Amino acid sequence: MTDTPTPALRVDPGGRIGVSMTVNGTAISTDVEVRRTLADVLRDDLDLTGTHVGCEHGVCGACTVAVDGQPVRACLLLAVQVDGTEITTIEGLANPDGSLGPLQQAFHDAHGFQCAFCAPGVLITTASLLETNPTPTRDEIKAELSGNLCRCTGYHSIIESVETAVRLTAAGAKSTDGGDEEASNA
Amino acid sequence: MRESLAGSFVGTSVKRVEDERLLTGAGSYIGDLKVEGMAHAAFLRSPYAHATIERINAAAAQRLPGVIDIITGEEMQAITNPFVPLGMIDGLYTPLFWPLAIDRVRMVGDPIAIVIAESRYIAEDAIQLIEVDYEPLPTVANMAEATRAGAEQIWPRADGNVMFRTEADYGDVDAVFASADRVISETFESHRHSNQPMETRGSLAEVTPDEVIFHSAAQNSHGLRWVLAMATSSEPVLDSVKELAGPGRDKLKAFGAGAKAFITERKDDLGDADNKGFIHQVRHDPTTLKHLGKVFMNVLAQDERRRPRVVADDIGGAFGVKGHPGREDAALLAAALKLNRSIKWIEDRNEHLTVGGMAREETLSVQVAVNDDGELLGLKVDMTMDQGAYPAVPFGAATFAGIMRVMMPGTYRFKAYSMKAAAIASNKAKYVAYRGPWANETWVRERMLDVVARELGLSPTELRLRNMYGVDELPTKMLTGPTLDVRMSAKATLEKAIEVAGIDDFRAAQAKARENGHLLGIGFSTYHEGAPGPPDYADAILPGSGAMMAEPLTTVLEADGTVSVITAQMPHGQSHETTLAQVAADQLGVAMDQVRVIFGDTAKTDFSLLGTGGSRGGPMGGGATLFAARGLRDRILDEAADMLEANRGDLEITDGAIHVAGVPSISKSFAEVAEVVRTRPGSTEPLTGSVEYDGGPGGWVQATHVAFVDIDIETGFVTIPRYVVVEDCGELINPAIVEGQVRGGVAQGVGAVFYEKSAYDDDANFQAGTFMDYLIPTAMEIPDIEIHHLETPSDIEANFRGVGEGGMIGSPAALTNAVEDALAHLGVRITEQHLPPTRILELAGVIAPA
Ligand code: FES
Ligand code: FES
């Protein structure tokens, strides 16, 4: 996990580069050391500690954030690689007043997590999934979440939470159409 | 509207209080903490399994800009004490060792130096610059090697590499074995695997002018506090003696009085304790006495400001591993005290996989004496455990061997039983507690019962039903001592499991599937678990230990009318903030949001040796909350009776309003009561209710697991089309939380059997240092787990039993039994716990064994 200077790099790895990005809707410009990962910059420089680091080698998925809508592993990206992008983290899924956003509410309703260390990655992955596929099947949910390790739950409650979110979203859509909200409120 | 004692929260799946912060990213895990002037630490670790350290040159590293200090073994030895053995057990020798390796490394990952730098990146750069010359030594990679004549000895004062030996007999073993129609023998092997919470270990030693705060992801903050105080109080002992004889006299007196009170209170329970463990230890290493004396004097004389206050906040899982103070923790605190600077260390995953802690590497030879009709008569078990190089602090393999000894016969009517156990040292990482650390008693017994059934031509369920204590035989005692009370319902869980499993339909499907190259199997396992166990349980494991098991808890009426529940429990995913609040709210007749659970801070919580572990959260934490909250309720009602000029007995509490029954219009709120108490002349102490809860009648949690497997004989891949758990954990506080615990435990069992292995090669080089080598099951591998609750009716109050560990206790047996059932027609007998696809193919004869 130690970074040793690589001659091929055109910049001094200890050197700094300016990076501009939009994080959870806020425009940010900052100078970062070239070798720093996006996860470390989010957590340490921007104090967005909701994104977690579980393995630092791209397997556990706890560090997943959305970069231009795509779930990516923030431990495998250097911060300098995300210049000019829009980033969403778990904090960005909450309501503006800090209360549970709709997806977080679904995970609350269905007892989704235990220690919740995996939560940032699971929530961001789920948000990205539901954006492209608002009504996934159980098997699709499992396949999509297979890149996010959770050691506590055995995944059952996580999958149920995603299904709850799907139902709530459908109910929400229906109610804006003038449908009956109660009926599908699981 | 609710009645005060209607029990309206307990028993319902109240949504979690924790979620508001944890689901929005506002949690406070150890890695998230930052304090003023904080430096960062990283450890240089041994690449060798066994070697002497010839020379360390840290000069270049020390010169790197941003490096603050580098401490190596010898300097660390000078500023710390060795970890003195605390859990001394007869037959156990615990070697003394320091936070860092000094002149010899004993495992891959052994910490050699701690580097403190302005950033973690710089600390890791510096590690690359430290030169170490090693002289490799022969290695001990496994149990066979450890006990081979002429094997390299890892600890010079041990008997070879044997660190622990014990033996116990119950009943007339020889006579019972002689009387049996036959004796069936088998040897089982369980592999090293590990907890691997998604958050690794980590700590932050915060040094302030007034105190040292040790923030840590710790399951037991008080235990960690005292272990750290002992490890880092390294002043010359003479200074301490002078202090205690002079200015610090009161400390000595206070300690003496405290110790006397502790012993007097527990005189009956402590009566059975003996000092054989102490004698055994001192015989092996007389310097133990010197170190114990020094540590004891220094800690007593210690300036309070240098004794850490331990604070634990949100924890990203632990499953036992964070109940063991780490050598890294002691090194970190010693460095912070030396530099007078705050330092943080967060373990990385490679470190956690390599040295964080591993479990369950055990070989068990089992003999069962049985009659041809299936009557079980006798049981003999000979177990060897591989505890790795350094023993876990404060206790490890030997303690768990004691639980295994007691639990091994399960709930079956054996007439005689003997167990021998030994723990050996190897050049591998430490053996730690992992979710049901004694679980191999269930695995081996339930696996062996299937072997016996098959040999006798009986079905596995028939054999179990015939020999298990039924409710009509209760209460009775286990052969090993503990009482099986009338709520012990293991057999009921088995009967229910047989009913829901649909065995006949399964057998038909099994026959049909074989035609398509799919081998189906079904496996049962039944266990009971002492969570908390009956009152005679702890002493059966270790005489005198029952006295240490009480759970302290305090409830406080705060000035604003809310109630604080202050617990020594240390939640790390189990949702205590919700469940304990449910229990307290019901007792007090208030809403959930009027109760706040406080934990983790040794400056706020009552002393407990145990913290969270042993599935104690529900039974001990829940029970303690119930009785403490009831005490507080009594005091609140006393005050309110005066205020309302009413009869105390006529009062009730409805949704936080205290009023005379039937007259809700005239009431006092909790805040008004608190105000009266707070402003009373002469006394400003808030109302409290406190207990040291001993668990009351306690009791067992019991379950039967049924696993269904489907083996693809082309690939060796095993899927689990169905998994059933039938359990009785008494009264459920929060069903959704209970089910989450059960499912999470089963998932870890699935991982253990089919995926996970902390693999070493023959030279004790670690082979599984990433999540690409150590495979944690994903959402694709874990089946839907069907749960059925049973509850034996009882009027016992706080009839809660623990569910944290059970899922993992029952699942390896059910899964391996199912695999054998699937392969039995090929003549396969499963004797190992780890069954990855290649092993399945080998067993099935598809490929040749490696
Ligand atoms: S921390 Fe990035 S995948 Fe594990
Ligand atoms: S809830 Fe603990 S890792 Fe997922």
PDB file of N, CA, C and O in Angstrom, chain B residues 432-468:
ATOM      1  N   VAL B 432      -8.055 -15.720  18.074  1.00  0.00           N
ATOM      2  CA  VAL B 432      -8.940 -14.794  18.795  1.00  0.00           C
ATOM      3  C   VAL B 432     -10.354 -15.357  18.879  1.00  0.00           C
ATOM      4  O   VAL B 432     -10.672 -16.367  18.269  1.00  0.00           O
ATOM      5  N   ALA B 433     -11.172 -14.654  19.647  1.00  0.00           N
ATOM      6  CA  ALA B 433     -12.593 -14.987  19.725  1.00  0.00           C
ATOM      7  C   ALA B 433     -13.252 -14.631  18.403  1.00  0.00           C
ATOM      8  O   ALA B 433     -13.061 -13.543  17.884  1.00  0.00           O
ATOM      9  N   TYR B 434     -13.998 -15.558  17.854  1.00  0.00           N
ATOM     10  CA  TYR B 434     -14.799 -15.271  16.669  1.00  0.00           C
ATOM     11  C   TYR B 434     -16.188 -15.841  16.905  1.00  0.00           C
ATOM     12  O   TYR B 434     -16.353 -17.043  17.086  1.00  0.00           O
ATOM     13  N   ARG B 435     -17.150 -14.975  16.932  1.00  0.00           N
ATOM     14  CA  ARG B 435     -18.587 -15.295  17.002  1.00  0.00           C
ATOM     15  C   ARG B 435     -18.883 -16.744  17.413  1.00  0.00           C
ATOM     16  O   ARG B 435     -18.966 -17.626  16.579  1.00  0.00           O
ATOM     17  N   GLY B 436     -19.044 -16.959  18.722  1.00  0.00           N
ATOM     18  CA  GLY B 436     -19.217 -18.321  19.201  1.00  0.00           C
ATOM     19  C   GLY B 436     -17.877 -19.028  19.190  1.00  0.00           C
ATOM     20  O   GLY B 436     -17.688 -20.026  18.486  1.00  0.00           O
ATOM     21  N   PRO B 437     -16.896 -18.520  19.954  1.00  0.00           N
ATOM     22  CA  PRO B 437     -15.524 -19.032  19.846  1.00  0.00           C
ATOM     23  C   PRO B 437     -15.416 -20.539  20.135  1.00  0.00           C
ATOM     24  O   PRO B 437     -14.445 -21.161  19.730  1.00  0.00           O
ATOM     25  N   TRP B 438     -16.393 -21.092  20.809  1.00  0.00           N
ATOM     26  CA  TRP B 438     -16.374 -22.511  21.155  1.00  0.00           C
ATOM     27  C   TRP B 438     -17.124 -23.351  20.120  1.00  0.00           C
ATOM     28  O   TRP B 438     -17.346 -24.533  20.312  1.00  0.00           O
ATOM     29  N   ALA B 439     -17.526 -22.717  18.986  1.00  0.00           N
ATOM     30  CA  ALA B 439     -18.515 -23.326  18.086  1.00  0.00           C
ATOM     31  C   ALA B 439     -18.144 -24.713  17.586  1.00  0.00           C
ATOM     32  O   ALA B 439     -19.022 -25.482  17.184  1.00  0.00           O
ATOM     33  N   ASN B 440     -16.874 -25.072  17.640  1.00  0.00           N
ATOM     34  CA  ASN B 440     -16.525 -26.393  17.118  1.00  0.00           C
ATOM     35  C   ASN B 440     -17.049 -27.537  17.978  1.00  0.00           C
ATOM     36  O   ASN B 440     -17.059 -28.676  17.524  1.00  0.00           O
ATOM     37  N   GLU B 441     -17.496 -27.247  19.201  1.00  0.00           N
ATOM     38  CA  GLU B 441     -18.166 -28.328  19.937  1.00  0.00           C
ATOM     39  C   GLU B 441     -19.422 -28.734  19.177  1.00  0.00           C
ATOM     40  O   GLU B 441     -19.724 -29.924  19.044  1.00  0.00           O
ATOM     41  N   THR B 442     -20.140 -27.748  18.645  1.00  0.00           N
ATOM     42  CA  THR B 442     -21.350 -28.066  17.887  1.00  0.00           C
ATOM     43  C   THR B 442     -20.989 -28.717  16.559  1.00  0.00           C
ATOM     44  O   THR B 442     -21.563 -29.733  16.170  1.00  0.00           O
ATOM     45  N   TRP B 443     -19.995 -28.141  15.889  1.00  0.00           N
ATOM     46  CA  TRP B 443     -19.654 -28.698  14.577  1.00  0.00           C
ATOM     47  C   TRP B 443     -19.255 -30.172  14.690  1.00  0.00           C
ATOM     48  O   TRP B 443     -19.765 -31.032  13.969  1.00  0.00           O
ATOM     49  N   VAL B 444     -18.362 -30.450  15.626  1.00  0.00           N
ATOM     50  CA  VAL B 444     -17.830 -31.808  15.734  1.00  0.00           C
ATOM     51  C   VAL B 444     -18.893 -32.788  16.234  1.00  0.00           C
ATOM     52  O   VAL B 444     -19.027 -33.890  15.722  1.00  0.00           O
ATOM     53  N   ARG B 445     -19.656 -32.368  17.230  1.00  0.00           N
ATOM     54  CA  ARG B 445     -20.673 -33.280  17.768  1.00  0.00           C
ATOM     55  C   ARG B 445     -21.735 -33.581  16.704  1.00  0.00           C
ATOM     56  O   ARG B 445     -22.073 -34.733  16.443  1.00  0.00           O
ATOM     57  N   GLU B 446     -22.227 -32.526  16.062  1.00  0.00           N
ATOM     58  CA  GLU B 446     -23.318 -32.718  15.113  1.00  0.00           C
ATOM     59  C   GLU B 446     -22.836 -33.420  13.836  1.00  0.00           C
ATOM     60  O   GLU B 446     -23.576 -34.166  13.210  1.00  0.00           O
ATOM     61  N   ARG B 447     -21.596 -33.178  13.470  1.00  0.00           N
ATOM     62  CA  ARG B 447     -20.999 -33.897  12.343  1.00  0.00           C
ATOM     63  C   ARG B 447     -20.850 -35.383  12.707  1.00  0.00           C
ATOM     64  O   ARG B 447     -21.177 -36.282  11.951  1.00  0.00           O
ATOM     65  N   MET B 448     -20.364 -35.621  13.919  1.00  0.00           N
ATOM     66  CA  MET B 448     -20.133 -36.996  14.367  1.00  0.00           C
ATOM     67  C   MET B 448     -21.451 -37.759  14.477  1.00  0.00           C
ATOM     68  O   MET B 448     -21.495 -38.955  14.177  1.00  0.00           O
ATOM     69  N   LEU B 449     -22.509 -37.093  14.902  1.00  0.00           N
ATOM     70  CA  LEU B 449     -23.793 -37.791  15.022  1.00  0.00           C
ATOM     71  C   LEU B 449     -24.257 -38.295  13.657  1.00  0.00           C
ATOM     72  O   LEU B 449     -24.826 -39.387  13.553  1.00  0.00           O
ATOM     73  N   ASP B 450     -23.993 -37.528  12.616  1.00  0.00           N
ATOM     74  CA  ASP B 450     -24.352 -38.011  11.280  1.00  0.00           C
ATOM     75  C   ASP B 450     -23.503 -39.218  10.889  1.00  0.00           C
ATOM     76  O   ASP B 450     -23.987 -40.157  10.258  1.00  0.00           O
ATOM     77  N   VAL B 451     -22.237 -39.184  11.267  1.00  0.00           N
ATOM     78  CA  VAL B 451     -21.355 -40.321  10.983  1.00  0.00           C
ATOM     79  C   VAL B 451     -21.893 -41.572  11.695  1.00  0.00           C
ATOM     80  O   VAL B 451     -22.003 -42.648  11.110  1.00  0.00           O
ATOM     81  N   VAL B 452     -22.245 -41.381  12.966  1.00  0.00           N
ATOM     82  CA  VAL B 452     -22.758 -42.498  13.755  1.00  0.00           C
ATOM     83  C   VAL B 452     -24.059 -43.019  13.148  1.00  0.00           C
ATOM     84  O   VAL B 452     -24.254 -44.229  12.958  1.00  0.00           O
ATOM     85  N   ALA B 453     -24.944 -42.098  12.808  1.00  0.00           N
ATOM     86  CA  ALA B 453     -26.244 -42.507  12.247  1.00  0.00           C
ATOM     87  C   ALA B 453     -26.040 -43.330  10.984  1.00  0.00           C
ATOM     88  O   ALA B 453     -26.658 -44.381  10.795  1.00  0.00           O
ATOM     89  N   ARG B 454     -25.149 -42.853  10.126  1.00  0.00           N
ATOM     90  CA  ARG B 454     -24.906 -43.552   8.868  1.00  0.00           C
ATOM     91  C   ARG B 454     -24.358 -44.957   9.137  1.00  0.00           C
ATOM     92  O   ARG B 454     -24.764 -45.913   8.493  1.00  0.00           O
ATOM     93  N   GLU B 455     -23.453 -45.071  10.102  1.00  0.00           N
ATOM     94  CA  GLU B 455     -22.892 -46.395  10.402  1.00  0.00           C
ATOM     95  C   GLU B 455     -23.945 -47.342  10.959  1.00  0.00           C
ATOM     96  O   GLU B 455     -23.887 -48.542  10.746  1.00  0.00           O
ATOM     97  N   LEU B 456     -24.893 -46.779  11.706  1.00  0.00           N
ATOM     98  CA  LEU B 456     -25.912 -47.633  12.309  1.00  0.00           C
ATOM     99  C   LEU B 456     -27.108 -47.845  11.391  1.00  0.00           C
ATOM    100  O   LEU B 456     -28.038 -48.570  11.729  1.00  0.00           O
ATOM    101  N   GLY B 457     -27.125 -47.154  10.265  1.00  0.00           N
ATOM    102  CA  GLY B 457     -28.259 -47.271   9.363  1.00  0.00           C
ATOM    103  C   GLY B 457     -29.496 -46.540   9.855  1.00  0.00           C
ATOM    104  O   GLY B 457     -30.629 -46.906   9.523  1.00  0.00           O
ATOM    105  N   LEU B 458     -29.293 -45.535  10.673  1.00  0.00           N
ATOM    106  CA  LEU B 458     -30.417 -44.724  11.147  1.00  0.00           C
ATOM    107  C   LEU B 458     -30.408 -43.389  10.411  1.00  0.00           C
ATOM    108  O   LEU B 458     -29.391 -42.989   9.861  1.00  0.00           O
ATOM    109  N   SER B 459     -31.541 -42.702  10.433  1.00  0.00           N
ATOM    110  CA  SER B 459     -31.499 -41.354   9.850  1.00  0.00           C
ATOM    111  C   SER B 459     -30.914 -40.413  10.895  1.00  0.00           C
ATOM    112  O   SER B 459     -31.084 -40.619  12.098  1.00  0.00           O
ATOM    113  N   PRO B 460     -30.218 -39.369  10.444  1.00  0.00           N
ATOM    114  CA  PRO B 460     -29.610 -38.425  11.393  1.00  0.00           C
ATOM    115  C   PRO B 460     -30.629 -37.819  12.362  1.00  0.00           C
ATOM    116  O   PRO B 460     -30.319 -37.608  13.534  1.00  0.00           O
ATOM    117  N   THR B 461     -31.827 -37.543  11.880  1.00  0.00           N
ATOM    118  CA  THR B 461     -32.820 -36.924  12.770  1.00  0.00           C
ATOM    119  C   THR B 461     -33.332 -37.943  13.791  1.00  0.00           C
ATOM    120  O   THR B 461     -33.574 -37.605  14.945  1.00  0.00           O
ATOM    121  N   GLU B 462     -33.474 -39.185  13.351  1.00  0.00           N
ATOM    122  CA  GLU B 462     -33.935 -40.251  14.259  1.00  0.00           C
ATOM    123  C   GLU B 462     -32.935 -40.421  15.412  1.00  0.00           C
ATOM    124  O   GLU B 462     -33.317 -40.511  16.579  1.00  0.00           O
ATOM    125  N   LEU B 463     -31.668 -40.469  15.079  1.00  0.00           N
ATOM    126  CA  LEU B 463     -30.640 -40.636  16.110  1.00  0.00           C
ATOM    127  C   LEU B 463     -30.697 -39.485  17.116  1.00  0.00           C
ATOM    128  O   LEU B 463     -30.622 -39.684  18.329  1.00  0.00           O
ATOM    129  N   ARG B 464     -30.853 -38.289  16.603  1.00  0.00           N
ATOM    130  CA  ARG B 464     -30.907 -37.122  17.493  1.00  0.00           C
ATOM    131  C   ARG B 464     -32.141 -37.176  18.380  1.00  0.00           C
ATOM    132  O   ARG B 464     -32.056 -36.978  19.596  1.00  0.00           O
ATOM    133  N   LEU B 465     -33.284 -37.408  17.769  1.00  0.00           N
ATOM    134  CA  LEU B 465     -34.532 -37.417  18.552  1.00  0.00           C
ATOM    135  C   LEU B 465     -34.476 -38.462  19.660  1.00  0.00           C
ATOM    136  O   LEU B 465     -34.925 -38.239  20.775  1.00  0.00           O
ATOM    137  N   ARG B 466     -33.884 -39.599  19.357  1.00  0.00           N
ATOM    138  CA  ARG B 466     -33.846 -40.680  20.324  1.00  0.00           C
ATOM    139  C   ARG B 466     -32.995 -40.332  21.554  1.00  0.00           C
ATOM    140  O   ARG B 466     -33.240 -40.824  22.640  1.00  0.00           O
ATOM    141  N   ASN B 467     -32.013 -39.478  21.368  1.00  0.00           N
ATOM    142  CA  ASN B 467     -31.050 -39.248  22.450  1.00  0.00           C
ATOM    143  C   ASN B 467     -31.099 -37.870  23.105  1.00  0.00           C
ATOM    144  O   ASN B 467     -30.354 -37.601  24.034  1.00  0.00           O
ATOM    145  N   MET B 468     -31.969 -37.034  22.596  1.00  0.00           N
ATOM    146  CA  MET B 468     -31.988 -35.664  23.114  1.00  0.00           C
ATOM    147  C   MET B 468     -32.961 -35.542  24.287  1.00  0.00           C
ATOM    148  O   MET B 468     -34.024 -36.150  24.272  1.00  0.00           O
TER     149      MET B 468
END
